[in-house]
Coordinates of C-alpha atoms in Angstrom, one line a residue:
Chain C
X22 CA 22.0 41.2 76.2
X23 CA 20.9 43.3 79.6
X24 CA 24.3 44.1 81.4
X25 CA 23.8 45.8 84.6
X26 CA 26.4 47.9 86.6
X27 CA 27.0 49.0 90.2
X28 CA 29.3 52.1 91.1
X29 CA 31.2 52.1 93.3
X30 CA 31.9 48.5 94.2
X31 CA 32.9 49.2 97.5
X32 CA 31.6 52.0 100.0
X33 CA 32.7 53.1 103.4
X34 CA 31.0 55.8 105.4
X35 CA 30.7 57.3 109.0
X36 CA 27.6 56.9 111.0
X37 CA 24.8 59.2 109.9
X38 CA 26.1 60.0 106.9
X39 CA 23.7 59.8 103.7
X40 CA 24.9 58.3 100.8
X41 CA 23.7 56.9 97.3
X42 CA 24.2 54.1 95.4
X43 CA 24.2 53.8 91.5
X44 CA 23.1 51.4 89.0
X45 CA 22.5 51.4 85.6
X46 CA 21.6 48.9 82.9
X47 CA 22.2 48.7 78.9
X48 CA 18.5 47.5 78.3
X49 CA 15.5 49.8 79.1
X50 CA 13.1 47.4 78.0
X51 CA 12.3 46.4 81.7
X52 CA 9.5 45.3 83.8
X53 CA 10.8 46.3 86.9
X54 CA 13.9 46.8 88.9
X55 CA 14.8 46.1 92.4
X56 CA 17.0 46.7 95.1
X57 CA 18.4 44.2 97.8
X58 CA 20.5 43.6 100.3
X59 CA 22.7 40.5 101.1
X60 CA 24.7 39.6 104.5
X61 CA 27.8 37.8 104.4
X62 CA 27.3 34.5 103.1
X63 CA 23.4 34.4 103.3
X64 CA 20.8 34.7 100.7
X65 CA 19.0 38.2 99.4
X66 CA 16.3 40.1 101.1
X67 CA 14.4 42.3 98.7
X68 CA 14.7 46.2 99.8
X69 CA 11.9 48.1 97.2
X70 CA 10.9 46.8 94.0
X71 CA 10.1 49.4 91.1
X72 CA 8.0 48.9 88.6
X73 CA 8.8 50.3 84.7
X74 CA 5.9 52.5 85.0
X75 CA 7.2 53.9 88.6
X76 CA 9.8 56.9 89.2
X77 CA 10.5 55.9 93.0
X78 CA 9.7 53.9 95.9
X79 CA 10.1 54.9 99.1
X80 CA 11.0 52.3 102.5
X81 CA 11.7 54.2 106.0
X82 CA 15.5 55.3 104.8
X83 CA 15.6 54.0 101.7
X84 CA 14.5 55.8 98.5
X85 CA 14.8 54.5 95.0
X86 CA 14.6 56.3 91.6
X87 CA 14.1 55.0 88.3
X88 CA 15.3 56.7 85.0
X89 CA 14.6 54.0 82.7
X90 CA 14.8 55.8 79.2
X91 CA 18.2 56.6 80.6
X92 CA 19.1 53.6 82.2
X93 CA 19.9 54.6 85.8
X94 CA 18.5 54.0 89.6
X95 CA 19.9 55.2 92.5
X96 CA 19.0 53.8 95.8
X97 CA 18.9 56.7 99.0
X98 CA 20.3 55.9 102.2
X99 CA 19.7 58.4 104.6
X100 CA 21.0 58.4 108.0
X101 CA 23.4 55.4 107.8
X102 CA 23.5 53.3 110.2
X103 CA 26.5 50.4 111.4
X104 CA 23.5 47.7 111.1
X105 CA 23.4 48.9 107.3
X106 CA 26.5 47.2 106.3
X107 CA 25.7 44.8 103.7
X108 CA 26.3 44.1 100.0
X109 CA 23.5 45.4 97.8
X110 CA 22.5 44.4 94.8
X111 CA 20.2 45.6 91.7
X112 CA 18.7 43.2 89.9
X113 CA 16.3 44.0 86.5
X114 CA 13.6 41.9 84.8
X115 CA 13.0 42.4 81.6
X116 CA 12.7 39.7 78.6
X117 CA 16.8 40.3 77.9
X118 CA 17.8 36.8 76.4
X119 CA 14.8 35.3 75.4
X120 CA 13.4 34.0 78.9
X121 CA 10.6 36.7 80.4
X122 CA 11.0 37.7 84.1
X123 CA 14.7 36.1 84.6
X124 CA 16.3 39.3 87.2
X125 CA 19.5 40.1 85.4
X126 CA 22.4 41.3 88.7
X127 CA 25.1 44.0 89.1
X128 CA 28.0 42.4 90.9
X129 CA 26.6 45.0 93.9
X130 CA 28.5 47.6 96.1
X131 CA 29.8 46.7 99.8
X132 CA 28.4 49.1 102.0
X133 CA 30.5 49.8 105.3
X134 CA 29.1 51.9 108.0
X135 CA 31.8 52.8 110.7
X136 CA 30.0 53.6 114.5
Chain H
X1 CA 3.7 32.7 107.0
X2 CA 7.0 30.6 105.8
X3 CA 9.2 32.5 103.8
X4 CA 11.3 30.4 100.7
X5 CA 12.4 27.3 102.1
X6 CA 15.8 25.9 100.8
X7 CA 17.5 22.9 101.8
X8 CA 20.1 21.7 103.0
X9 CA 21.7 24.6 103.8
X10 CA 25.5 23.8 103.6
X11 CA 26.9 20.7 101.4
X12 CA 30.2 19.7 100.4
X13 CA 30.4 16.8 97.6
X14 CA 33.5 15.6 95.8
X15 CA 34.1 16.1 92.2
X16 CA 31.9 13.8 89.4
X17 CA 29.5 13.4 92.3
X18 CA 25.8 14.5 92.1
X19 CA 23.9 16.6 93.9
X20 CA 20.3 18.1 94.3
X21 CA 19.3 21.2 96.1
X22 CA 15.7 21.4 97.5
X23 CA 13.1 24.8 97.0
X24 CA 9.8 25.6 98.7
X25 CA 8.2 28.7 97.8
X26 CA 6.2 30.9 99.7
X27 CA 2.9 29.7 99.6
X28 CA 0.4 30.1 97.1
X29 CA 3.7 31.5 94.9
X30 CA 4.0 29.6 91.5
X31 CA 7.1 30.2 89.9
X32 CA 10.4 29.4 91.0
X33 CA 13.8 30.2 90.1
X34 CA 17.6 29.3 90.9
X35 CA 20.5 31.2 90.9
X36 CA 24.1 31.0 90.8
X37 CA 26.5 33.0 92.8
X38 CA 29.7 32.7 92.8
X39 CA 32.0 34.6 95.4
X40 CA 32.3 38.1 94.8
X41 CA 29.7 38.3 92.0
X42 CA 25.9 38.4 91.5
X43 CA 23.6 35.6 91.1
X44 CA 23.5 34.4 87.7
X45 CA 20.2 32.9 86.0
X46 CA 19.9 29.1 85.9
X47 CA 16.1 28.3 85.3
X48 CA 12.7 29.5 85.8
X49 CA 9.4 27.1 86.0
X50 CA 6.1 28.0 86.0
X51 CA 3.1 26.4 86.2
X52 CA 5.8 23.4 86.5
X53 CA 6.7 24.1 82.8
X54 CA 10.2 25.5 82.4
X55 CA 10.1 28.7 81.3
X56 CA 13.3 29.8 80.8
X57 CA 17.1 28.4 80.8
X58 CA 20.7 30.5 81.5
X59 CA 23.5 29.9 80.0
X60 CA 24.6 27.1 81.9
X61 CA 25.8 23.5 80.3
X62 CA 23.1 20.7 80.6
X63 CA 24.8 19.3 83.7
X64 CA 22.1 21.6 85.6
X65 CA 18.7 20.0 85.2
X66 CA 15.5 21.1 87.9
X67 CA 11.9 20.2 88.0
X68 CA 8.8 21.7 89.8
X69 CA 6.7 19.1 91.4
X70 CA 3.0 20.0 92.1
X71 CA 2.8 21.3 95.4
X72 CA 5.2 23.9 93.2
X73 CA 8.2 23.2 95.0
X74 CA 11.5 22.9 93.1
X75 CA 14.7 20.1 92.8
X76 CA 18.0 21.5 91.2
X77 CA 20.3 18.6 90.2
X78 CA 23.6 19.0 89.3
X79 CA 25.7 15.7 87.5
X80 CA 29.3 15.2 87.6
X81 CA 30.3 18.1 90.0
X82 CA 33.1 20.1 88.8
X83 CA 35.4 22.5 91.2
X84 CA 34.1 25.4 89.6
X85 CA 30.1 24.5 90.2
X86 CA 31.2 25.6 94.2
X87 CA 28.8 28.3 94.8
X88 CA 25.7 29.7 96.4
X89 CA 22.6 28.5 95.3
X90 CA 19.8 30.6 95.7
X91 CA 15.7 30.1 95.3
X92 CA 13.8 32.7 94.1
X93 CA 10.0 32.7 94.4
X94 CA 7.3 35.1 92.8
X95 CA 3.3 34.5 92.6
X96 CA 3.8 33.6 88.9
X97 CA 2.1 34.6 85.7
X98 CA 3.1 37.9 83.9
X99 CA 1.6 40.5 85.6
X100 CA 2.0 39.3 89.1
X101 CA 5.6 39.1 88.8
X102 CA 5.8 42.5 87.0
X103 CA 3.7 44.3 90.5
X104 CA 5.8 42.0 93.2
X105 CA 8.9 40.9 92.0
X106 CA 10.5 37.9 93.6
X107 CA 11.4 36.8 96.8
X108 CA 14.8 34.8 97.3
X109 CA 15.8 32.0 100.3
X110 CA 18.7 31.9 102.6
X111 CA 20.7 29.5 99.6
X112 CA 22.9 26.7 99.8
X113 CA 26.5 26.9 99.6
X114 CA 27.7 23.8 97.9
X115 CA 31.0 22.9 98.4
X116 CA 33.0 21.2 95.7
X117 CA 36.2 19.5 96.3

């Protein structure tokens, strides 16, 4: 069964700082991985998406890695911002459990930029 | 172009009640899926449908039940709503078939928070 887990769960960093977050997952037979972000109480808006063949994918700030024999991604943040403050979550796809494609979740880390 | 559609966007029902929580995907997308997420924890797999087949089932008890319609939009029904079925329901959307989903991933809605009480 995949299990996936985010350090830290919670974050809090001055403006400008870079920072990374950490995920890693028990299964390495993925198909992909991604990154997103979720606001208070509203649904999930997907960040960079990583395919099983990919080492990283790169968005403006944001850079994602992907170690998949050793189970690991890190998601890049450079240059925080205030307007970064979110939850974000990592999410694999993989055929864990018998149903191909299902995204398996970390329970995410709660980012907190202070201006 | 429309990103996933979910509706309504806020519901409160009283327990034993039923409810059903509506899904549009983005079009030409064929696959949809619905999540669970509880407060404080990360969405949690309910069903996928392709191709307006299921395609795969979480571990949830057979309270949940969903369809896909052909225009490939997507009904989640919950029966006899219990406390602990209060949560955010999310809609996730991909082009569908195997390889499609492995190069693009998925693409979720805004959820509804259901309400039980």
């Amino acid at each position: 069964k995949q299990e996936v887990t985010q350090i830290p769960a919670a974050l809090s960093v001055p403006e400008g700082e870079n920072l990374v977050l950490n995920c890693s997952f028990t299964d390495s037979a993925i198909y992909n991985l991604q990154w997103f972000r979720q606001d208070p109480g509203k649904g999930l808006t997907s960040l960079l998406l990583i395919q099983s063949s990919q080492r990283e994918q790169t968005s403006g700030r944001l850079n994602a890695s992907l170690d998949k024999s050793s189970g690991r991604s890190t998601l890049y943040i450079a240059a925080s911002q205030p307007g970064d403050s979110a939850t974000y979550l990592c999410a694999v796809s993989g055929n864990s459990g018998g149903s191909n494609y299902k995204l398996t979740f970390g329970k995410g880390t709660l980012l907190t930029v202070n201006p | 172009d429309a990103g996933v559609t979910q509706s309504p966007t806020h519901l409160i029902k009283t327990r034993g009640q039923h409810v059903t929580l509506r899904c549009s995907p983005i079009s030409g997308h064929k696959s949809v899926s619905w999540y669970q997420q509880v407060l404080g924890q990360g969405p949690q797999f309910i069903f996928q449908y392709y191709e307006k087949e299921e395609r795969g089932r979480g571990n949830f008890p057979d309270r949940f039940s969903a369809r896909q319609f052909p225009n490939y939009s997507s009904e989640l029904n919950v029966n006899a709503l219990l406390l602990g079925d209060s949560a955010l329901y999310l809609c996730a959307s991909s082009p569908g078939g195997p390889t499609l989903t492995r190069n693009y991933g998925y693409t979720f809605g805004s959820g509804t928070r259901l309400t039980v009480v």
